[in-house]
């Protein structure tokens, strides 16, 4: 939980994400915490989606439920987002 520093964390692990080493990333989206970093983070997630990453939320039962980025962007806060490398 990086409390609004998601854009900086994702920027720092860009090479790792591109390398194919990482298969899953779990994170939170809280637009109010991101403040001025919201738009760069949103753009980064769009680029990741275009490069094959898939997104899901985690249900109360613990199962991933696929979701589009457009659906994620409509919500102000999502406590459990799962990003997985597309296959």
PDB file of C-alpha atoms in Angstrom:
ATOM      1  CA  UNK A   1       0.000   0.000   0.000  1.00  0.00           C
ATOM      2  CA  UNK A   2       1.839   3.067  -1.248  1.00  0.00           C
ATOM      3  CA  UNK A   3      -0.845   5.670  -0.476  1.00  0.00           C
ATOM      4  CA  UNK A   4      -0.911   7.616  -3.739  1.00  0.00           C
ATOM      5  CA  UNK A   5       2.580   6.813  -5.023  1.00  0.00           C
ATOM      6  CA  UNK A   6       1.331   4.176  -7.483  1.00  0.00           C
ATOM      7  CA  UNK A   7       2.518   6.154 -10.507  1.00  0.00           C
ATOM      8  CA  UNK A   8       6.053   6.396  -9.119  1.00  0.00           C
ATOM      9  CA  UNK A   9       6.097   2.713  -8.159  1.00  0.00           C
ATOM     10  CA  UNK A  10       4.870   1.628 -11.601  1.00  0.00           C
ATOM     11  CA  UNK A  11       7.371   3.974 -13.284  1.00  0.00           C
ATOM     12  CA  UNK A  12      10.162   2.422 -11.226  1.00  0.00           C
ATOM     13  CA  UNK A  13       9.208  -1.114 -12.185  1.00  0.00           C
ATOM     14  CA  UNK A  14       8.541  -0.423 -15.872  1.00  0.00           C
ATOM     15  CA  UNK A  15      11.578  -2.410 -16.996  1.00  0.00           C
ATOM     16  CA  UNK A  16      10.628  -5.301 -14.748  1.00  0.00           C
ATOM     17  CA  UNK A  17       7.084  -5.353 -16.136  1.00  0.00           C
ATOM     18  CA  UNK A  18       8.431  -5.257 -19.700  1.00  0.00           C
ATOM     19  CA  UNK A  19      10.932  -8.057 -18.984  1.00  0.00           C
ATOM     20  CA  UNK A  20       8.280 -10.744 -18.560  1.00  0.00           C
ATOM     21  CA  UNK A  21       9.585 -11.658 -15.091  1.00  0.00           C
ATOM     22  CA  UNK A  22       6.501 -10.361 -13.282  1.00  0.00           C
ATOM     23  CA  UNK A  23       3.226 -12.141 -13.992  1.00  0.00           C
ATOM     24  CA  UNK A  24       0.923 -10.441 -11.453  1.00  0.00           C
ATOM     25  CA  UNK A  25       0.669  -7.131  -9.648  1.00  0.00           C
ATOM     26  CA  UNK A  26      -1.902  -6.310  -6.987  1.00  0.00           C
ATOM     27  CA  UNK A  27      -2.615  -2.668  -6.222  1.00  0.00           C
ATOM     28  CA  UNK A  28      -5.179  -0.143  -5.085  1.00  0.00           C
ATOM     29  CA  UNK A  29      -6.646   2.757  -7.006  1.00  0.00           C
ATOM     30  CA  UNK A  30      -7.620   5.740  -4.894  1.00  0.00           C
ATOM     31  CA  UNK A  31      -8.012   8.739  -7.152  1.00  0.00           C
ATOM     32  CA  UNK A  32      -8.062  11.166  -4.204  1.00  0.00           C
ATOM     33  CA  UNK A  33      -4.649   9.882  -3.034  1.00  0.00           C
ATOM     34  CA  UNK A  34      -3.160  10.093  -6.523  1.00  0.00           C
ATOM     35  CA  UNK A  35      -4.187  13.761  -6.967  1.00  0.00           C
ATOM     36  CA  UNK A  36      -2.011  15.237  -9.745  1.00  0.00           C
ATOM     37  CA  UNK A  37      -0.582  11.792 -10.509  1.00  0.00           C
ATOM     38  CA  UNK A  38      -4.008  10.426 -11.524  1.00  0.00           C
ATOM     39  CA  UNK A  39      -3.772  11.269 -15.225  1.00  0.00           C
ATOM     40  CA  UNK A  40      -0.197   9.938 -15.695  1.00  0.00           C
ATOM     41  CA  UNK A  41      -1.170   6.763 -13.824  1.00  0.00           C
ATOM     42  CA  UNK A  42      -4.319   6.356 -15.917  1.00  0.00           C
ATOM     43  CA  UNK A  43      -2.251   6.752 -19.102  1.00  0.00           C
ATOM     44  CA  UNK A  44       0.284   4.202 -17.838  1.00  0.00           C
ATOM     45  CA  UNK A  45      -2.476   1.649 -17.159  1.00  0.00           C
ATOM     46  CA  UNK A  46      -3.840   2.229 -20.678  1.00  0.00           C
ATOM     47  CA  UNK A  47      -0.383   1.561 -22.157  1.00  0.00           C
ATOM     48  CA  UNK A  48      -0.058  -1.591 -20.047  1.00  0.00           C
ATOM     49  CA  UNK A  49      -3.481  -2.738 -21.218  1.00  0.00           C
ATOM     50  CA  UNK A  50      -2.461  -2.096 -24.830  1.00  0.00           C
ATOM     51  CA  UNK A  51       0.661  -4.211 -24.287  1.00  0.00           C
ATOM     52  CA  UNK A  52      -1.381  -7.212 -23.142  1.00  0.00           C
ATOM     53  CA  UNK A  53      -1.871  -6.864 -19.398  1.00  0.00           C
ATOM     54  CA  UNK A  54      -5.342  -7.844 -18.150  1.00  0.00           C
ATOM     55  CA  UNK A  55      -7.160  -6.361 -15.176  1.00  0.00           C
ATOM     56  CA  UNK A  56      -9.528  -7.758 -12.569  1.00  0.00           C
ATOM     57  CA  UNK A  57     -10.968  -6.861  -9.219  1.00  0.00           C
ATOM     58  CA  UNK A  58     -10.952  -9.343  -6.350  1.00  0.00           C
ATOM     59  CA  UNK A  59     -14.395 -10.445  -5.191  1.00  0.00           C
ATOM     60  CA  UNK A  60     -15.398 -10.880  -1.549  1.00  0.00           C
ATOM     61  CA  UNK A  61     -14.845 -14.624  -2.033  1.00  0.00           C
ATOM     62  CA  UNK A  62     -11.263 -13.966  -3.227  1.00  0.00           C
ATOM     63  CA  UNK A  63     -11.805 -14.730  -6.898  1.00  0.00           C
ATOM     64  CA  UNK A  64     -10.614 -12.436  -9.687  1.00  0.00           C
ATOM     65  CA  UNK A  65     -13.396 -10.885 -11.752  1.00  0.00           C
ATOM     66  CA  UNK A  66     -12.264  -9.475 -15.097  1.00  0.00           C
ATOM     67  CA  UNK A  67     -12.860  -5.791 -15.605  1.00  0.00           C
ATOM     68  CA  UNK A  68     -12.114  -3.274 -18.327  1.00  0.00           C
ATOM     69  CA  UNK A  69      -9.945  -0.283 -17.665  1.00  0.00           C
ATOM     70  CA  UNK A  70     -12.907   1.932 -18.558  1.00  0.00           C
ATOM     71  CA  UNK A  71     -14.827   0.290 -15.700  1.00  0.00           C
ATOM     72  CA  UNK A  72     -11.916   0.842 -13.314  1.00  0.00           C
ATOM     73  CA  UNK A  73     -11.601   4.481 -14.321  1.00  0.00           C
ATOM     74  CA  UNK A  74     -15.259   5.143 -13.527  1.00  0.00           C
ATOM     75  CA  UNK A  75     -14.700   4.371  -9.848  1.00  0.00           C
ATOM     76  CA  UNK A  76     -12.992   6.719  -7.412  1.00  0.00           C
ATOM     77  CA  UNK A  77     -11.540   3.944  -5.264  1.00  0.00           C
ATOM     78  CA  UNK A  78     -10.900   0.236  -5.721  1.00  0.00           C
ATOM     79  CA  UNK A  79      -9.069  -1.520  -2.953  1.00  0.00           C
ATOM     80  CA  UNK A  80      -8.048  -4.681  -4.799  1.00  0.00           C
ATOM     81  CA  UNK A  81      -7.015  -4.587  -8.443  1.00  0.00           C
ATOM     82  CA  UNK A  82      -5.141  -7.511  -9.968  1.00  0.00           C
ATOM     83  CA  UNK A  83      -3.091  -6.992 -13.124  1.00  0.00           C
ATOM     84  CA  UNK A  84      -1.933 -10.157 -14.913  1.00  0.00           C
ATOM     85  CA  UNK A  85       0.200 -10.690 -17.958  1.00  0.00           C
ATOM     86  CA  UNK A  86      -2.018 -11.607 -20.899  1.00  0.00           C
ATOM     87  CA  UNK A  87      -1.521 -15.003 -22.440  1.00  0.00           C
TER      88      UNK A  87
END
